[in-house]
Coordinates of C-alpha atoms in Angstrom, one line a residue:
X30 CA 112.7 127.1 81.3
X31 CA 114.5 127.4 84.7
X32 CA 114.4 125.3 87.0
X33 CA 114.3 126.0 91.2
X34 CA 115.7 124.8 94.3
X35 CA 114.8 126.0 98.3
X36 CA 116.7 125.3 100.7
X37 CA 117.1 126.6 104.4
X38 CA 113.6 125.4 105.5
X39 CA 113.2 123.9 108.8
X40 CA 111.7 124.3 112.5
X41 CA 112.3 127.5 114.3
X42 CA 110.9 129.2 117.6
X43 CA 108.6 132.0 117.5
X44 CA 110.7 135.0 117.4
X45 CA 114.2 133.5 115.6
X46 CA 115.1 134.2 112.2
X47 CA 115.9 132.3 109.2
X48 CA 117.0 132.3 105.7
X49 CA 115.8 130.7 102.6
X50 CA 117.8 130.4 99.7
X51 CA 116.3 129.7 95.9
X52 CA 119.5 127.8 93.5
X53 CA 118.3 128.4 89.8
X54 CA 119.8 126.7 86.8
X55 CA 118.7 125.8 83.1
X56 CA 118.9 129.8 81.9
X57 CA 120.7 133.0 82.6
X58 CA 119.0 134.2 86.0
X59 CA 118.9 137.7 85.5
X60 CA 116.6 137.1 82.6
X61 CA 113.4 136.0 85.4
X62 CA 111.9 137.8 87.8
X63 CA 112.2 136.0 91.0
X64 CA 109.0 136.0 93.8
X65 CA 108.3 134.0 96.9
X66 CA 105.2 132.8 97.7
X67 CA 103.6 130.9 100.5
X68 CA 101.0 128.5 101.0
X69 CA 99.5 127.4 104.6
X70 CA 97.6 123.5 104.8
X71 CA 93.9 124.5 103.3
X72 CA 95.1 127.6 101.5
X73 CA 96.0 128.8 98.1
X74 CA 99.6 130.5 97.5
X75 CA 100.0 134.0 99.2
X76 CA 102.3 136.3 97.9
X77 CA 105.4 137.2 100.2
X78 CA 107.9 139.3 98.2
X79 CA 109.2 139.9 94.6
X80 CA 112.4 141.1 93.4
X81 CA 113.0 142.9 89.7
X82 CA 114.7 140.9 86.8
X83 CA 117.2 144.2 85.9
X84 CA 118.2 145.8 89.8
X85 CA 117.7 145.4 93.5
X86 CA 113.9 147.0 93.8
X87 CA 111.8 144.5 95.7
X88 CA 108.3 144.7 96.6
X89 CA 106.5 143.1 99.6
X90 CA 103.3 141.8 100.8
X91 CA 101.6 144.1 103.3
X92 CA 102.6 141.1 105.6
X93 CA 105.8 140.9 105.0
X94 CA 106.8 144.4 105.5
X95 CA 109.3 145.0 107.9
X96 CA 109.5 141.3 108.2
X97 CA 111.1 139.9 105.4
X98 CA 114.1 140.9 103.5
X99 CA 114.6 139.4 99.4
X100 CA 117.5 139.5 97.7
X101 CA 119.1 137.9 94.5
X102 CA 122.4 137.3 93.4
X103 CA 122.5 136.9 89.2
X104 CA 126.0 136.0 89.6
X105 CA 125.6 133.1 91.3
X106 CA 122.1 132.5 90.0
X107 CA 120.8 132.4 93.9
X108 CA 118.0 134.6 95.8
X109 CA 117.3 134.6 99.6
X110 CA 114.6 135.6 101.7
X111 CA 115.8 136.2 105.2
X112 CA 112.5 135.7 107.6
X113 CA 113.2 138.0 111.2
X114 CA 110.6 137.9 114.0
X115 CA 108.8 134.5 113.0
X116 CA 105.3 133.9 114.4
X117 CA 103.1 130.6 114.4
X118 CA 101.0 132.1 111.6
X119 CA 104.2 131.8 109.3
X120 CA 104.0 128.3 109.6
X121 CA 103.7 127.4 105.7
X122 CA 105.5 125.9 102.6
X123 CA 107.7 128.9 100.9
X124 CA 108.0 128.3 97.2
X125 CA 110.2 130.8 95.1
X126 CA 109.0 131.4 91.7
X127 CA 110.3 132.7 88.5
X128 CA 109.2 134.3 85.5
X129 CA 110.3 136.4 82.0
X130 CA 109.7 139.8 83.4
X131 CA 107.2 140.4 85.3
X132 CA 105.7 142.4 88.0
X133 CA 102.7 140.4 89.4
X134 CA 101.6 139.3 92.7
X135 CA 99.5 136.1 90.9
X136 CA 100.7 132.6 91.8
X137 CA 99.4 132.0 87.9
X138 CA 101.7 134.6 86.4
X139 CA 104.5 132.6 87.3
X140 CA 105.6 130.1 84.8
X141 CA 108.6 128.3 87.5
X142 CA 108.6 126.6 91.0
X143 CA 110.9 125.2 92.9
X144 CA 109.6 122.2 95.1
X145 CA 108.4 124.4 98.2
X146 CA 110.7 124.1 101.8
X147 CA 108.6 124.1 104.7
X148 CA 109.0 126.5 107.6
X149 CA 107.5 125.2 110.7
X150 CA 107.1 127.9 113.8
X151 CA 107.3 127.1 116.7
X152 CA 105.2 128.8 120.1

């Protein structure tokens, strides 16, 4: 079981940037796939991006395309997901999520959560 941390949430004006971060401890990192997901007040979780357990190759939500950039660091058992061009509709609580290898865009394929940080979007 590993256990996850956000940080970097906060309040930013449509158009600005900003970074998450995901601290994981408990187990070796580069075991887990790591994901980010999303959930808006009166919706389920949406998928946002997804990195592999064994190299660099992330995937993204049609969404976040262009939009969002994930990385992970194993060494220091971190991953970030740097957020460019913000909009009011990305107003929502960003929760990473991890997992023994996977490669699924399912909230219930993913057996950790951090406690969600809250991006709030300003117009």
């Amino acid at each position: 079981q590993v256990q996850l941390v956000e940080s970097g949430g906060g309040l930013v004006q449509t158009g600005g940037s900003l970074r998450l971060s995901c601290a994981a401890s408990g187990t070796r990192f580069s075991d887990y796939s790591v994901a980010w997901f999303r959930q808006a007040p009166g919706k389920g979780r949406e998928f946002v991006a997804m990195m592999n357990w064994n190299d660099d190759v992330a995937r993204y939500a049609e969404s976040a395309k262009g939009r969002f950039t994930n990385t992970r660091n194993n060494a220091e058992n971190t991953a970030s997901l740097r957020i460019s061009s913000l909009r009011p509709e990305h107003t929502a609580v960003y929760s990473c999520a991890a997992s023994s290898p996977v490669r699924s865009d399912l909230p219930q394929a993913w057996h950790s959560w951090g406690q969600g940080a809250q991006v709030t979007v300003s117009s």
